Each structure stands twice: as C-alpha cells, then as structure tokens.
Coordinates of C-alpha atoms in Angstrom, one line a residue:
X1 CA 123.9 -76.3 25.0
X2 CA 123.9 -73.4 27.3
X3 CA 120.8 -72.0 29.2
X4 CA 120.7 -68.8 27.0
X5 CA 120.4 -71.0 23.9
X6 CA 117.1 -72.5 25.1
X7 CA 114.0 -70.9 23.5
X8 CA 110.2 -71.5 23.6
X9 CA 108.3 -71.9 20.4
X10 CA 105.3 -69.6 20.8
X11 CA 103.1 -71.9 18.7
X12 CA 103.0 -74.1 21.8
X13 CA 101.0 -71.4 23.6
X14 CA 99.0 -70.1 20.6
X15 CA 95.7 -70.4 22.4
X16 CA 97.0 -67.9 24.9
X17 CA 98.3 -65.5 22.2
X18 CA 95.3 -64.6 20.2
X19 CA 95.2 -60.8 20.8
X20 CA 97.7 -58.1 21.8
X21 CA 96.3 -58.2 25.3
X22 CA 96.8 -62.0 25.4
X23 CA 100.3 -61.6 24.2
X24 CA 101.1 -59.0 26.8
X25 CA 99.9 -61.3 29.6
X26 CA 101.6 -64.5 28.3
X27 CA 105.1 -63.4 27.3
X28 CA 106.0 -62.5 30.9
X29 CA 104.8 -66.0 32.0
X30 CA 107.1 -67.6 29.5
X31 CA 110.0 -65.5 30.8
X32 CA 109.2 -66.5 34.3
X33 CA 109.3 -70.2 33.2
X34 CA 113.0 -69.6 32.5
X35 CA 113.2 -68.8 28.8
X36 CA 115.0 -65.7 27.5
X37 CA 114.3 -66.3 23.9
X38 CA 111.3 -67.3 21.8
X39 CA 110.4 -68.3 18.2
X40 CA 107.6 -66.2 17.0
X41 CA 104.8 -68.4 15.4
X42 CA 101.1 -68.9 15.9
X43 CA 100.3 -65.4 17.3
X44 CA 97.1 -63.6 16.5
X45 CA 97.2 -60.3 14.7
X46 CA 99.6 -57.8 16.1
X47 CA 101.7 -55.0 14.6
X48 CA 105.3 -55.9 14.5
X49 CA 106.5 -52.8 16.4
X50 CA 104.1 -53.5 19.2
X51 CA 105.2 -57.2 19.3
X52 CA 108.9 -56.1 19.5
X53 CA 108.1 -53.8 22.4
X54 CA 106.2 -56.5 24.3
X55 CA 109.1 -58.9 23.8
X56 CA 111.6 -56.3 25.1
X57 CA 109.3 -55.5 28.1
X58 CA 109.2 -59.2 28.9
X59 CA 113.0 -59.7 28.6
X60 CA 112.7 -62.0 25.6
X61 CA 114.6 -62.0 22.3
X62 CA 113.2 -63.3 19.0
X63 CA 115.6 -66.0 17.9
X64 CA 113.6 -67.1 14.9
X65 CA 110.1 -67.0 13.2
X66 CA 107.9 -69.2 11.2
X67 CA 106.3 -67.4 8.3
X68 CA 103.6 -68.7 5.8
X69 CA 105.2 -70.8 3.2
X70 CA 103.7 -68.9 0.2
X71 CA 105.0 -65.7 1.6
X72 CA 108.5 -67.1 2.1
X73 CA 108.6 -68.1 -1.6
X74 CA 106.8 -65.0 -3.0
X75 CA 107.2 -62.1 -0.6
X76 CA 110.8 -62.2 0.6
X77 CA 111.2 -58.5 1.0
X78 CA 108.2 -58.2 3.3
X79 CA 109.6 -60.9 5.6
X80 CA 113.0 -59.3 5.6
X81 CA 111.4 -56.1 6.8
X82 CA 109.5 -58.0 9.5
X83 CA 112.6 -59.8 10.8
X84 CA 114.6 -56.7 10.9
X85 CA 111.9 -55.0 13.0
X86 CA 112.1 -58.0 15.4
X87 CA 116.0 -57.9 15.4
X88 CA 115.9 -61.5 14.2
X89 CA 118.1 -63.2 11.6
X90 CA 116.4 -66.6 11.2
X91 CA 113.1 -67.8 9.7
X92 CA 111.8 -71.2 8.7
X93 CA 109.5 -72.6 6.0
X94 CA 107.1 -74.3 8.3
X95 CA 105.1 -76.8 6.2
X96 CA 104.8 -77.7 2.5
X97 CA 101.1 -77.1 2.4
X98 CA 99.6 -77.9 -1.0
X99 CA 102.8 -79.6 -2.2
X100 CA 102.7 -83.4 -2.9
X101 CA 105.7 -84.7 -0.9
X102 CA 105.2 -88.1 -2.6
X103 CA 105.9 -86.5 -6.0
X104 CA 109.7 -86.4 -6.7
X105 CA 109.4 -83.6 -9.2
X106 CA 107.3 -81.5 -6.9
X107 CA 109.9 -82.0 -4.1
X108 CA 112.7 -81.0 -6.5
X109 CA 110.8 -77.9 -7.5
X110 CA 110.3 -77.0 -3.9
X111 CA 114.0 -77.4 -3.3
X112 CA 114.8 -75.0 -6.2
X113 CA 112.2 -72.5 -5.0
X114 CA 113.5 -72.5 -1.4
X115 CA 117.1 -72.2 -2.7
X116 CA 116.1 -69.1 -4.6
X117 CA 114.3 -67.5 -1.7
X118 CA 117.1 -68.5 0.7
X119 CA 119.7 -66.7 -1.5
X120 CA 117.6 -63.5 -1.3
X121 CA 117.4 -63.9 2.5
X122 CA 121.1 -64.6 2.7
X123 CA 121.9 -61.4 0.9
X124 CA 120.0 -59.5 3.6
X125 CA 121.8 -61.3 6.4
X126 CA 119.0 -63.6 7.2
X127 CA 119.1 -67.4 7.3
X128 CA 116.2 -69.6 5.9
X129 CA 115.6 -73.1 7.2
X130 CA 113.2 -75.9 6.3
X131 CA 111.1 -77.3 9.2
X132 CA 110.3 -81.0 8.8
X133 CA 107.3 -83.1 9.7
X134 CA 107.0 -86.9 9.2
X135 CA 106.2 -86.7 5.4
X136 CA 109.7 -85.6 4.5
X137 CA 110.9 -89.1 5.5
X138 CA 108.9 -90.7 2.7
X139 CA 111.2 -92.5 0.3
X140 CA 111.2 -91.3 -3.3
X141 CA 113.3 -93.8 -5.2
X142 CA 116.8 -93.9 -3.8
X143 CA 116.3 -90.9 -1.5
X144 CA 114.1 -89.6 1.2
X145 CA 112.2 -86.4 0.4
X146 CA 114.2 -84.5 3.0
X147 CA 117.5 -85.7 1.4
X148 CA 116.2 -84.3 -1.9
X149 CA 115.4 -80.9 -0.4
X150 CA 118.9 -80.7 1.2
X151 CA 120.8 -82.1 -1.8
X152 CA 119.2 -79.9 -4.4
X153 CA 119.6 -76.7 -2.5
X154 CA 122.8 -74.9 -1.6
X155 CA 123.8 -75.3 2.1
X156 CA 124.4 -71.5 2.3
X157 CA 120.8 -70.9 1.1
X158 CA 118.8 -73.5 2.9
X159 CA 119.4 -74.8 6.5
X160 CA 117.4 -77.4 8.4
X161 CA 115.2 -76.7 11.4
X162 CA 115.0 -80.3 12.5
X163 CA 112.1 -81.4 14.6
X164 CA 113.0 -84.3 16.8
X165 CA 109.5 -85.7 17.3
X166 CA 108.7 -85.7 13.6
X167 CA 112.0 -87.4 12.8
X168 CA 111.0 -90.2 15.2
X169 CA 107.4 -90.4 13.8
X170 CA 108.9 -90.6 10.3
X171 CA 110.8 -93.8 11.3
X172 CA 114.3 -92.3 11.6
X173 CA 116.8 -91.6 14.4
X174 CA 116.9 -87.9 15.6
X175 CA 120.5 -88.3 16.8
X176 CA 121.7 -89.6 13.4
X177 CA 119.9 -86.8 11.6
X178 CA 121.5 -84.1 13.9
X179 CA 124.9 -85.5 12.9
X180 CA 123.9 -85.9 9.2
X181 CA 122.8 -82.3 8.9
X182 CA 125.9 -81.0 10.6
X183 CA 126.6 -77.3 9.7
X184 CA 123.1 -76.8 8.3
X185 CA 121.6 -77.3 11.8
X186 CA 121.3 -73.8 13.4
X187 CA 117.9 -74.2 15.0
X188 CA 116.6 -77.4 16.5
X189 CA 113.1 -78.1 17.7
X190 CA 113.2 -80.1 20.9
X191 CA 109.9 -82.1 21.1
X192 CA 109.6 -85.4 23.1
X193 CA 107.9 -88.6 21.9
X194 CA 105.9 -91.3 23.6
X195 CA 103.1 -93.7 22.7
X196 CA 99.7 -93.6 24.5
X197 CA 98.1 -96.8 25.8
X198 CA 96.7 -97.5 22.3
X199 CA 100.1 -97.3 20.8
X200 CA 99.6 -93.9 19.1
X201 CA 102.4 -91.4 18.9
X202 CA 102.0 -88.6 21.4
X203 CA 103.9 -85.3 22.0
X204 CA 105.0 -84.7 25.6
X205 CA 107.2 -82.6 27.8
X206 CA 111.0 -83.0 27.4
X207 CA 112.1 -85.8 29.6
X208 CA 108.6 -87.4 29.8
X209 CA 109.1 -89.5 26.6
X210 CA 111.5 -91.8 25.1
X211 CA 113.9 -89.7 22.9
X212 CA 117.6 -89.7 23.6
X213 CA 118.0 -86.0 24.5
X214 CA 121.5 -86.3 25.8
X215 CA 122.5 -87.8 22.5
X216 CA 120.5 -85.3 20.5
X217 CA 122.0 -82.3 22.4
X218 CA 125.6 -83.7 22.1
X219 CA 125.2 -84.2 18.4
X220 CA 123.6 -80.8 17.9
X221 CA 126.3 -79.1 19.9
X222 CA 128.9 -80.8 17.7
X223 CA 127.1 -79.6 14.6
X224 CA 127.2 -76.0 15.9
X225 CA 123.5 -75.6 16.6
X226 CA 122.7 -72.1 17.9
X227 CA 119.2 -72.4 19.2
X228 CA 117.3 -75.2 21.0
X229 CA 113.6 -74.4 20.7
X230 CA 111.2 -76.3 22.9
X231 CA 107.9 -77.0 21.2
X232 CA 104.8 -79.0 22.2
X233 CA 101.9 -78.7 19.7
X234 CA 99.4 -80.3 22.1
X235 CA 99.6 -80.0 25.9
X236 CA 97.6 -81.8 28.7
X237 CA 96.8 -78.5 30.4
X238 CA 98.2 -74.9 30.4
X239 CA 100.9 -74.9 27.7
X240 CA 103.1 -72.5 29.8
X241 CA 103.1 -75.2 32.5
X242 CA 104.3 -77.7 29.9
X243 CA 107.0 -75.3 28.6
X244 CA 108.1 -74.8 32.2
X245 CA 108.4 -78.5 32.9
X246 CA 110.5 -79.0 29.8
X247 CA 112.7 -76.1 30.7
X248 CA 113.3 -77.4 34.2
X249 CA 114.2 -80.8 32.9
X250 CA 116.6 -79.4 30.3
X251 CA 118.2 -77.1 32.9
X252 CA 118.7 -79.9 35.4
X253 CA 119.8 -82.7 33.0
X254 CA 121.1 -81.4 29.6
X255 CA 123.1 -78.2 30.0
X256 CA 126.8 -78.1 29.3

C-alpha cells in the first residue's frame, strides 16, 4: 500500500456534509488530514457538477462511491452518468436493505441481479463491488451468504468491497478473506475493531483496536487491491480528527 492509495470514506463525516456549504468547508479539512482521495457516500443533496468542482478545489479525487441499492439494480444508466461526471470508475452496492439474507433463494436472486447490473457497468468501464456487513457471514447450508454472492456471480461483473470490521463481527478472519477474494478485491474498507468494557463490539481508529492490519494490508497488496478506504461509522468526537488519527497511524506503520 502506498500513501496515494489511502482514501477517506465520506460517510464517516456525514454529519459535517449535509449541505453544499458544509461540503465546501469539510473537504479541505479531509485533504489537510493527509488524504488525496475519498469515497463519496453519505452526503446531503448536491449537484454532481458542483461536487466535482469542490473535490477538485480541495485536491481530492473520487476513487469510488456508494449508491442506493435499488438504483444500482434498476437505474444503471443514471449511475454511470454520475460516475463519469465524478471521473470515477468504481461503485459499490452498500447494503441489502429489504432482502432476507437468511433466505438462500433470496441471496441467490440478489447474486443474479448484481451480476446483471455489474455486466452493464462493466460495458461502460465501471466496476461494481458488493460491500459486506456481518449478516453476509450467516451460514446457509454448506455456504456463507457472501460465498453464494461471489460464487453465483461472474468475477468480472461483481467485485468485493470487503469491510474489515464487519468481517470480524461476522466471526471470520479479515486476513483470510482478503486472501480468499484475491483478484476481486479492488477496494478495501479499513475499519478497526475493539470491544468496550461491556464486551460489545466497537469501531475505532486504525491502530486503536485489535485487527491485524499489517497482515490485512499484506494480503490485500498481494491480491492487487487498488484503494484502501478508511471508514469509521461512529467517532468519539470530530470525525475528521478520527480520520486524521487513522491516516497518521497508517502512514507511520503500514506503508510499503
């Protein structure tokens, strides 16, 4: 992993990105924290051309986006236009809202639907990934739900945007999954894991938890990962401060 491959997931700072004015104030702070790339997600309403200008003015590139799941499945052409306007070639299906991940047939149908959408994106030069949470590690007979999604879609149509925290919460090993996904892992969500005094899983800044990030990064580099996206859904204070802390740890400890 090189410094220019580190990105910030804007969802982490969503409370500071509700209006165009908020976005104009916050993007330069993220650049000052060390990031040169971001994943666009969680922003309030803003016209895509204005967003692209604000990103350019702040010295940030859009490496990927999250788009609503129903739009990914049903409005591919609109998303293609949006990504082209952002000069971005990667998006991810963020969450299987409304889909029973404990129903094997429903998971298989989702795999087929994502494969179809992914083929349309691929023809336009855009890559589609699936972003996991913990529920995809539920076992459905002889396979985990995430295995079904990957096995029943073509690797060229559906990649994996693996989230290290949720792999751990799901009871699996993030390093092993980085190796398992191999060439399908183009974007990785770096998110650390710890338990609070009550033993409940908690998100935290990179390096403040228990995940094996040297192993995660080594396995992801070997897999050919292109973007390492720092995300922290909940932060103890200002989310940009948490993003900065994570960046500083990565820059000091994990760069090749």
